[in-house]
PDB file of C-alpha atoms and ligand atoms in Angstrom:
ATOM      1  CA  MET A 159     104.881 108.042  40.271  1.00  0.00           C
ATOM      2  CA  GLU A 160     108.043 106.013  40.706  1.00  0.00           C
ATOM      3  CA  HIS A 161     109.971 109.100  41.787  1.00  0.00           C
ATOM      4  CA  GLU A 162     107.376 109.913  44.427  1.00  0.00           C
ATOM      5  CA  GLN A 163     108.578 106.855  46.328  1.00  0.00           C
ATOM      6  CA  ASN A 164     111.972 108.482  46.659  1.00  0.00           C
ATOM      7  CA  ILE A 165     110.981 111.677  48.328  1.00  0.00           C
ATOM      8  CA  ASN A 166     113.594 112.365  50.973  1.00  0.00           C
ATOM      9  CA  ASN A 167     113.483 115.453  53.183  1.00  0.00           C
ATOM     10  CA  GLY A 168     110.771 116.896  50.976  1.00  0.00           C
ATOM     11  CA  SER A 169     112.679 116.804  47.683  1.00  0.00           C
ATOM     12  CA  ILE A 170     112.721 114.101  45.015  1.00  0.00           C
ATOM     13  CA  GLN A 171     116.128 112.488  44.832  1.00  0.00           C
ATOM     14  CA  VAL A 172     117.763 110.505  42.072  1.00  0.00           C
ATOM     15  CA  LYS A 173     121.480 109.691  41.995  1.00  0.00           C
ATOM     16  CA  PRO A 174     123.972 107.969  39.702  1.00  0.00           C
ATOM     17  CA  SER A 175     126.150 105.175  41.126  1.00  0.00           C
ATOM     18  CA  SER A 176     129.292 107.271  40.624  1.00  0.00           C
ATOM     19  CA  THR A 177     128.387 109.346  43.689  1.00  0.00           C
ATOM     20  CA  SER A 178     128.575 106.383  46.061  1.00  0.00           C
ATOM     21  CA  VAL A 179     131.485 104.252  44.807  1.00  0.00           C
ATOM     22  CA  VAL A 180     133.737 103.114  47.656  1.00  0.00           C
ATOM     23  CA  GLU A 181     137.321 101.914  47.415  1.00  0.00           C
ATOM     24  CA  MET A 182     138.878 100.502  50.541  1.00  0.00           C
ATOM     25  CA  THR A 183     142.330  98.991  51.027  1.00  0.00           C
ATOM     26  CA  GLU A 184     143.448  96.585  53.746  1.00  0.00           C
ATOM     27  CA  LEU A 185     146.844  95.012  54.489  1.00  0.00           C
ATOM     28  CA  VAL A 186     146.671  91.262  55.200  1.00  0.00           C
ATOM     29  CA  LEU A 187     148.304  90.894  58.626  1.00  0.00           C
ATOM     30  CA  PRO A 188     149.154  87.652  60.487  1.00  0.00           C
ATOM     31  CA  ASN A 189     145.970  87.898  62.553  1.00  0.00           C
ATOM     32  CA  ASP A 190     143.912  87.878  59.321  1.00  0.00           C
ATOM     33  CA  THR A 191     145.294  84.557  58.073  1.00  0.00           C
ATOM     34  CA  ASN A 192     144.914  80.807  58.517  1.00  0.00           C
ATOM     35  CA  LEU A 193     147.756  78.379  59.222  1.00  0.00           C
ATOM     36  CA  LEU A 194     148.784  78.444  55.555  1.00  0.00           C
ATOM     37  CA  GLY A 195     149.219  82.232  55.588  1.00  0.00           C
ATOM     38  CA  ASN A 196     146.108  82.783  53.458  1.00  0.00           C
ATOM     39  CA  LEU A 197     143.517  85.446  54.237  1.00  0.00           C
ATOM     40  CA  LEU A 198     140.606  84.037  56.280  1.00  0.00           C
ATOM     41  CA  GLY A 199     137.340  83.856  54.339  1.00  0.00           C
ATOM     42  CA  GLY A 200     135.442  85.333  57.263  1.00  0.00           C
ATOM     43  CA  ARG A 201     137.742  88.371  57.424  1.00  0.00           C
ATOM     44  CA  LEU A 202     137.263  88.986  53.704  1.00  0.00           C
ATOM     45  CA  MET A 203     133.482  88.654  54.120  1.00  0.00           C
ATOM     46  CA  HIS A 204     133.634  91.281  56.871  1.00  0.00           C
ATOM     47  CA  TRP A 205     135.555  93.699  54.654  1.00  0.00           C
ATOM     48  CA  ILE A 206     133.146  93.054  51.762  1.00  0.00           C
ATOM     49  CA  ASP A 207     130.193  93.804  54.047  1.00  0.00           C
ATOM     50  CA  ILE A 208     131.808  97.029  55.309  1.00  0.00           C
ATOM     51  CA  ALA A 209     132.664  98.277  51.802  1.00  0.00           C
ATOM     52  CA  GLY A 210     129.140  97.470  50.572  1.00  0.00           C
ATOM     53  CA  ALA A 211     127.520  99.146  53.583  1.00  0.00           C
ATOM     54  CA  MET A 212     129.551 102.314  53.050  1.00  0.00           C
ATOM     55  CA  THR A 213     128.344 102.496  49.448  1.00  0.00           C
ATOM     56  CA  ALA A 214     124.700 101.953  50.421  1.00  0.00           C
ATOM     57  CA  SER A 215     125.001 104.480  53.232  1.00  0.00           C
ATOM     58  CA  ARG A 216     126.656 107.021  50.953  1.00  0.00           C
ATOM     59  CA  HIS A 217     123.855 106.617  48.388  1.00  0.00           C
ATOM     60  CA  SER A 218     121.021 106.822  50.900  1.00  0.00           C
ATOM     61  CA  ASN A 219     122.618 109.124  53.523  1.00  0.00           C
ATOM     62  CA  ARG A 220     121.192 106.668  56.040  1.00  0.00           C
ATOM     63  CA  THR A 221     122.266 103.952  58.398  1.00  0.00           C
ATOM     64  CA  VAL A 222     121.879 100.651  56.571  1.00  0.00           C
ATOM     65  CA  ALA A 223     121.375  97.018  57.557  1.00  0.00           C
ATOM     66  CA  THR A 224     122.569  94.046  55.509  1.00  0.00           C
ATOM     67  CA  VAL A 225     119.591  91.844  54.568  1.00  0.00           C
ATOM     68  CA  SER A 226     121.188  89.517  52.065  1.00  0.00           C
ATOM     69  CA  VAL A 227     124.582  88.408  50.768  1.00  0.00           C
ATOM     70  CA  ASP A 228     124.649  86.226  47.698  1.00  0.00           C
ATOM     71  CA  SER A 229     126.853  85.080  44.848  1.00  0.00           C
ATOM     72  CA  LEU A 230     129.845  85.344  47.171  1.00  0.00           C
ATOM     73  CA  ASP A 231     132.675  83.618  45.342  1.00  0.00           C
ATOM     74  CA  PHE A 232     136.248  83.100  46.519  1.00  0.00           C
ATOM     75  CA  LYS A 233     138.275  82.799  43.314  1.00  0.00           C
ATOM     76  CA  HIS A 234     141.857  83.004  44.627  1.00  0.00           C
ATOM     77  CA  PRO A 235     143.464  83.294  48.054  1.00  0.00           C
ATOM     78  CA  ALA A 236     145.166  86.481  49.235  1.00  0.00           C
ATOM     79  CA  ARG A 237     148.463  85.952  51.066  1.00  0.00           C
ATOM     80  CA  MET A 238     149.814  87.514  54.233  1.00  0.00           C
ATOM     81  CA  GLY A 239     151.581  90.788  53.380  1.00  0.00           C
ATOM     82  CA  GLU A 240     149.422  91.478  50.317  1.00  0.00           C
ATOM     83  CA  LEU A 241     147.053  94.381  49.927  1.00  0.00           C
ATOM     84  CA  VAL A 242     143.361  93.687  49.502  1.00  0.00           C
ATOM     85  CA  MET A 243     141.495  96.356  47.570  1.00  0.00           C
ATOM     86  CA  LEU A 244     137.711  96.384  47.711  1.00  0.00           C
ATOM     87  CA  LYS A 245     135.624  98.221  45.127  1.00  0.00           C
ATOM     88  CA  ALA A 246     131.927  98.644  45.871  1.00  0.00           C
ATOM     89  CA  LYS A 247     129.356  99.999  43.451  1.00  0.00           C
ATOM     90  CA  LEU A 248     125.583 100.365  43.655  1.00  0.00           C
ATOM     91  CA  THR A 249     123.788  98.290  40.998  1.00  0.00           C
ATOM     92  CA  TRP A 250     120.096  98.643  41.866  1.00  0.00           C
ATOM     93  CA  THR A 251     117.650 100.438  44.142  1.00  0.00           C
ATOM     94  CA  GLY A 252     114.127  99.509  45.178  1.00  0.00           C
ATOM     95  CA  ARG A 253     111.978 101.558  47.542  1.00  0.00           C
ATOM     96  CA  THR A 254     114.027 101.030  50.698  1.00  0.00           C
ATOM     97  CA  SER A 255     116.569  98.422  49.562  1.00  0.00           C
ATOM     98  CA  MET A 256     119.759  98.676  47.511  1.00  0.00           C
ATOM     99  CA  GLU A 257     121.973  96.104  45.816  1.00  0.00           C
ATOM    100  CA  VAL A 258     125.752  96.612  45.817  1.00  0.00           C
ATOM    101  CA  LEU A 259     128.406  94.686  43.858  1.00  0.00           C
ATOM    102  CA  VAL A 260     131.675  94.365  45.749  1.00  0.00           C
ATOM    103  CA  LYS A 261     134.829  93.129  44.031  1.00  0.00           C
ATOM    104  CA  ALA A 262     137.983  92.323  45.993  1.00  0.00           C
ATOM    105  CA  TYR A 263     141.469  92.307  44.494  1.00  0.00           C
ATOM    106  CA  ALA A 264     144.790  91.174  45.972  1.00  0.00           C
ATOM    107  CA  GLU A 265     147.947  93.098  45.152  1.00  0.00           C
ATOM    108  CA  ASN A 266     151.344  91.520  45.639  1.00  0.00           C
ATOM    109  CA  LEU A 267     153.531  94.408  46.719  1.00  0.00           C
ATOM    110  CA  LYS A 268     156.752  92.764  45.507  1.00  0.00           C
ATOM    111  CA  SER A 269     155.621  91.880  41.979  1.00  0.00           C
ATOM    112  CA  GLY A 270     152.895  94.514  41.624  1.00  0.00           C
ATOM    113  CA  ALA A 271     150.538  91.789  40.305  1.00  0.00           C
ATOM    114  CA  VAL A 272     146.839  92.391  40.979  1.00  0.00           C
ATOM    115  CA  ILE A 273     144.236  89.602  40.794  1.00  0.00           C
ATOM    116  CA  LEU A 274     140.494  89.424  41.407  1.00  0.00           C
ATOM    117  CA  ILE A 275     140.028  87.233  44.499  1.00  0.00           C
ATOM    118  CA  SER A 276     136.336  87.585  45.288  1.00  0.00           C
ATOM    119  CA  ARG A 277     133.058  89.182  44.278  1.00  0.00           C
ATOM    120  CA  ALA A 278     129.653  89.351  45.898  1.00  0.00           C
ATOM    121  CA  TYR A 279     126.231  90.975  45.645  1.00  0.00           C
ATOM    122  CA  LEU A 280     124.842  92.378  48.872  1.00  0.00           C
ATOM    123  CA  THR A 281     121.459  93.884  49.633  1.00  0.00           C
ATOM    124  CA  PHE A 282     121.092  96.642  52.221  1.00  0.00           C
ATOM    125  CA  VAL A 283     118.028  98.347  53.632  1.00  0.00           C
ATOM    126  CA  ALA A 284     118.044 102.014  54.683  1.00  0.00           C
ATOM    127  CA  LEU A 285     116.853 102.740  58.213  1.00  0.00           C
ATOM    128  CA  ASP A 286     115.791 105.971  59.882  1.00  0.00           C
ATOM    129  CA  ASP A 287     116.892 107.010  63.363  1.00  0.00           C
ATOM    130  CA  ALA A 288     114.125 104.885  64.884  1.00  0.00           C
ATOM    131  CA  GLY A 289     115.340 101.802  62.981  1.00  0.00           C
ATOM    132  CA  LYS A 290     112.386 101.838  60.576  1.00  0.00           C
ATOM    133  CA  THR A 291     112.856 101.216  56.855  1.00  0.00           C
ATOM    134  CA  VAL A 292     112.946 104.404  54.815  1.00  0.00           C
ATOM    135  CA  ALA A 293     112.829 105.259  51.090  1.00  0.00           C
ATOM    136  CA  VAL A 294     116.134 105.764  49.281  1.00  0.00           C
ATOM    137  CA  PRO A 295     117.031 107.942  46.277  1.00  0.00           C
ATOM    138  CA  GLN A 296     116.445 106.124  43.005  1.00  0.00           C
ATOM    139  CA  LEU A 297     119.559 104.912  41.190  1.00  0.00           C
ATOM    140  CA  ILE A 298     119.938 106.292  37.677  1.00  0.00           C
ATOM    141  CA  PRO A 299     122.052 103.906  35.566  1.00  0.00           C
ATOM    142  CA  GLU A 300     124.159 106.028  33.213  1.00  0.00           C
ATOM    143  CA  THR A 301     125.966 103.573  30.942  1.00  0.00           C
ATOM    144  CA  ASP A 302     124.869 100.527  28.931  1.00  0.00           C
ATOM    145  CA  GLU A 303     126.748  98.324  31.412  1.00  0.00           C
ATOM    146  CA  GLU A 304     124.989  99.953  34.379  1.00  0.00           C
ATOM    147  CA  ARG A 305     121.592  99.518  32.689  1.00  0.00           C
ATOM    148  CA  LYS A 306     122.394  95.827  32.089  1.00  0.00           C
ATOM    149  CA  MET A 307     123.481  95.378  35.721  1.00  0.00           C
ATOM    150  CA  PHE A 308     120.266  97.060  36.895  1.00  0.00           C
ATOM    151  CA  GLU A 309     118.141  94.638  34.832  1.00  0.00           C
ATOM    152  CA  GLU A 310     120.135  91.627  36.050  1.00  0.00           C
ATOM    153  CA  ALA A 311     119.717  92.859  39.634  1.00  0.00           C
ATOM    154  CA  CYS A 312     115.928  92.724  39.224  1.00  0.00           C
ATOM    155  CA  VAL A 313     116.206  89.008  38.419  1.00  0.00           C
ATOM    156  CA  ARG A 314     118.480  88.385  41.435  1.00  0.00           C
ATOM    157  CA  ARG A 315     116.007  90.247  43.659  1.00  0.00           C
ATOM    158  CA  GLN A 316     113.162  87.965  42.578  1.00  0.00           C
ATOM    159  CA  GLU A 317     115.323  84.952  43.476  1.00  0.00           C
ATOM    160  CA  ARG A 318     116.111  86.419  46.919  1.00  0.00           C
ATOM    161  CA  LEU A 319     112.484  87.174  47.666  1.00  0.00           C
ATOM    162  CA  LYS A 320     111.516  83.661  46.542  1.00  0.00           C
ATOM    163  CA  ARG A 321     114.108  82.254  48.994  1.00  0.00           C
ATOM    164  CA  LYS A 322     112.754  84.523  51.738  1.00  0.00           C
ATOM    165  CA  GLU A 323     109.210  83.239  51.169  1.00  0.00           C
ATOM    166  CA  GLU A 324     110.451  79.652  51.467  1.00  0.00           C
ATOM    167  CA  ASP A 325     111.688  80.254  55.041  1.00  0.00           C
TER     168      ASP A 325
HETATM  169  C1  COA B 199     116.185  95.292  57.728  1.00  0.00           C
HETATM  170  C2  COA B 199     114.834  94.915  58.326  1.00  0.00           C
HETATM  171  C3  COA B 199     114.520  95.903  59.463  1.00  0.00           C
HETATM  172  C4  COA B 199     113.789  95.039  57.237  1.00  0.00           C
HETATM  173  O1  COA B 199     112.588  94.575  57.777  1.00  0.00           O
HETATM  174  P1  COA B 199     111.540  93.845  56.831  1.00  0.00           P
HETATM  175  O2  COA B 199     110.353  93.495  57.648  1.00  0.00           O
HETATM  176  O3  COA B 199     112.232  92.772  56.053  1.00  0.00           O
HETATM  177  O4  COA B 199     111.120  95.041  55.891  1.00  0.00           O
HETATM  178  P2  COA B 199     110.395  94.937  54.547  1.00  0.00           P
HETATM  179  O5  COA B 199     109.686  93.638  54.353  1.00  0.00           O
HETATM  180  O6  COA B 199     109.609  96.228  54.417  1.00  0.00           O
HETATM  181  O7  COA B 199     111.598  94.958  53.504  1.00  0.00           O
HETATM  182  C5  COA B 199     112.347  96.123  53.301  1.00  0.00           C
HETATM  183  C6  COA B 199     113.045  95.995  51.983  1.00  0.00           C
HETATM  184  O8  COA B 199     114.026  94.966  52.064  1.00  0.00           O
HETATM  185  C7  COA B 199     113.812  93.994  51.059  1.00  0.00           C
HETATM  186  N1  COA B 199     114.207  92.721  51.598  1.00  0.00           N
HETATM  187  C8  COA B 199     113.868  92.187  52.777  1.00  0.00           C
HETATM  188  N2  COA B 199     114.468  90.980  52.930  1.00  0.00           N
HETATM  189  C9  COA B 199     115.205  90.783  51.825  1.00  0.00           C
HETATM  190  C10 COA B 199     116.040  89.739  51.379  1.00  0.00           C
HETATM  191  N3  COA B 199     116.267  88.626  52.112  1.00  0.00           N
HETATM  192  N4  COA B 199     116.646  89.862  50.178  1.00  0.00           N
HETATM  193  C11 COA B 199     116.447  90.973  49.421  1.00  0.00           C
HETATM  194  N5  COA B 199     115.668  91.991  49.787  1.00  0.00           N
HETATM  195  C12 COA B 199     115.047  91.887  50.982  1.00  0.00           C
HETATM  196  C13 COA B 199     112.326  94.107  50.749  1.00  0.00           C
HETATM  197  O9  COA B 199     112.031  93.583  49.464  1.00  0.00           O
HETATM  198  C14 COA B 199     112.142  95.603  50.821  1.00  0.00           C
HETATM  199  O10 COA B 199     112.682  96.188  49.648  1.00  0.00           O
HETATM  200  P3  COA B 199     112.015  97.483  48.933  1.00  0.00           P
HETATM  201  O11 COA B 199     111.580  98.441  50.000  1.00  0.00           O
HETATM  202  O12 COA B 199     113.143  98.050  48.127  1.00  0.00           O
HETATM  203  O13 COA B 199     110.887  96.996  48.099  1.00  0.00           O
HETATM  204  C15 COA B 199     114.820  93.473  58.907  1.00  0.00           C
HETATM  205  O14 COA B 199     114.844  92.565  57.818  1.00  0.00           O
HETATM  206  C16 COA B 199     116.009  93.190  59.787  1.00  0.00           C
HETATM  207  O15 COA B 199     116.147  93.740  60.867  1.00  0.00           O
HETATM  208  N6  COA B 199     116.902  92.269  59.333  1.00  0.00           N
HETATM  209  C17 COA B 199     118.130  91.966  60.050  1.00  0.00           C
HETATM  210  C18 COA B 199     119.225  92.927  59.603  1.00  0.00           C
HETATM  211  C19 COA B 199     120.524  92.615  60.298  1.00  0.00           C
HETATM  212  O16 COA B 199     120.558  92.363  61.481  1.00  0.00           O
HETATM  213  N7  COA B 199     121.622  92.633  59.520  1.00  0.00           N
HETATM  214  C20 COA B 199     122.923  92.280  59.988  1.00  0.00           C
HETATM  215  C21 COA B 199     123.611  93.422  60.650  1.00  0.00           C
HETATM  216  S1  COA B 199     123.582  94.934  59.760  1.00  0.00           S
END
């Protein structure tokens, strides 16, 4: 029954997260920084959103809209001249919505040091050409870690929906 919700173009679709992983690299330029030469939080949020959307779109083969961003933590600053690498991976699918974990790393090109600077969970909804929500292929977690992340995502979803109801 569950799979029937994921009928897309007439055929049942299930996919592992490995088919939609996105890795994106940006160079921190002067226009991306504050007066201290640190990457602007808003610019990083934009890149996180783009990386997450590409993953959700790759999984669903649809245009997607961001409906929620949560657990967005800034752990360390990235400096002008460093590379920022974003790694986005699908963690959960519902009927039309998908959760993506995006991790951002800064690489100092002179020392080669790489540190985790930020991570966030984003939820996207797949839309058809008319802008209506549409069913997505079901995510099949393949490893113990992916199964754990899927279960944890269910808890986060309940929290998000509770917040939505409070509005
Ligand atoms: C995306 C949108 C069309 C969905 O409309 P909607 O009336 O919320 O649709 P639904 O209630 O059917 O929800 C669709 C799915 O999103 C989920 N959802 C909606 N709001 C959510 C939220 N705040 N957090 C988590 N999931 C959410 C629903 O649970 C449902 O998931 P499911 O199909 O997997 O069970 C509408 O919310 C919207 O236009 N939002 C603005 C999007 C936007 O402008 N984003 C920024 C630019 S991309």
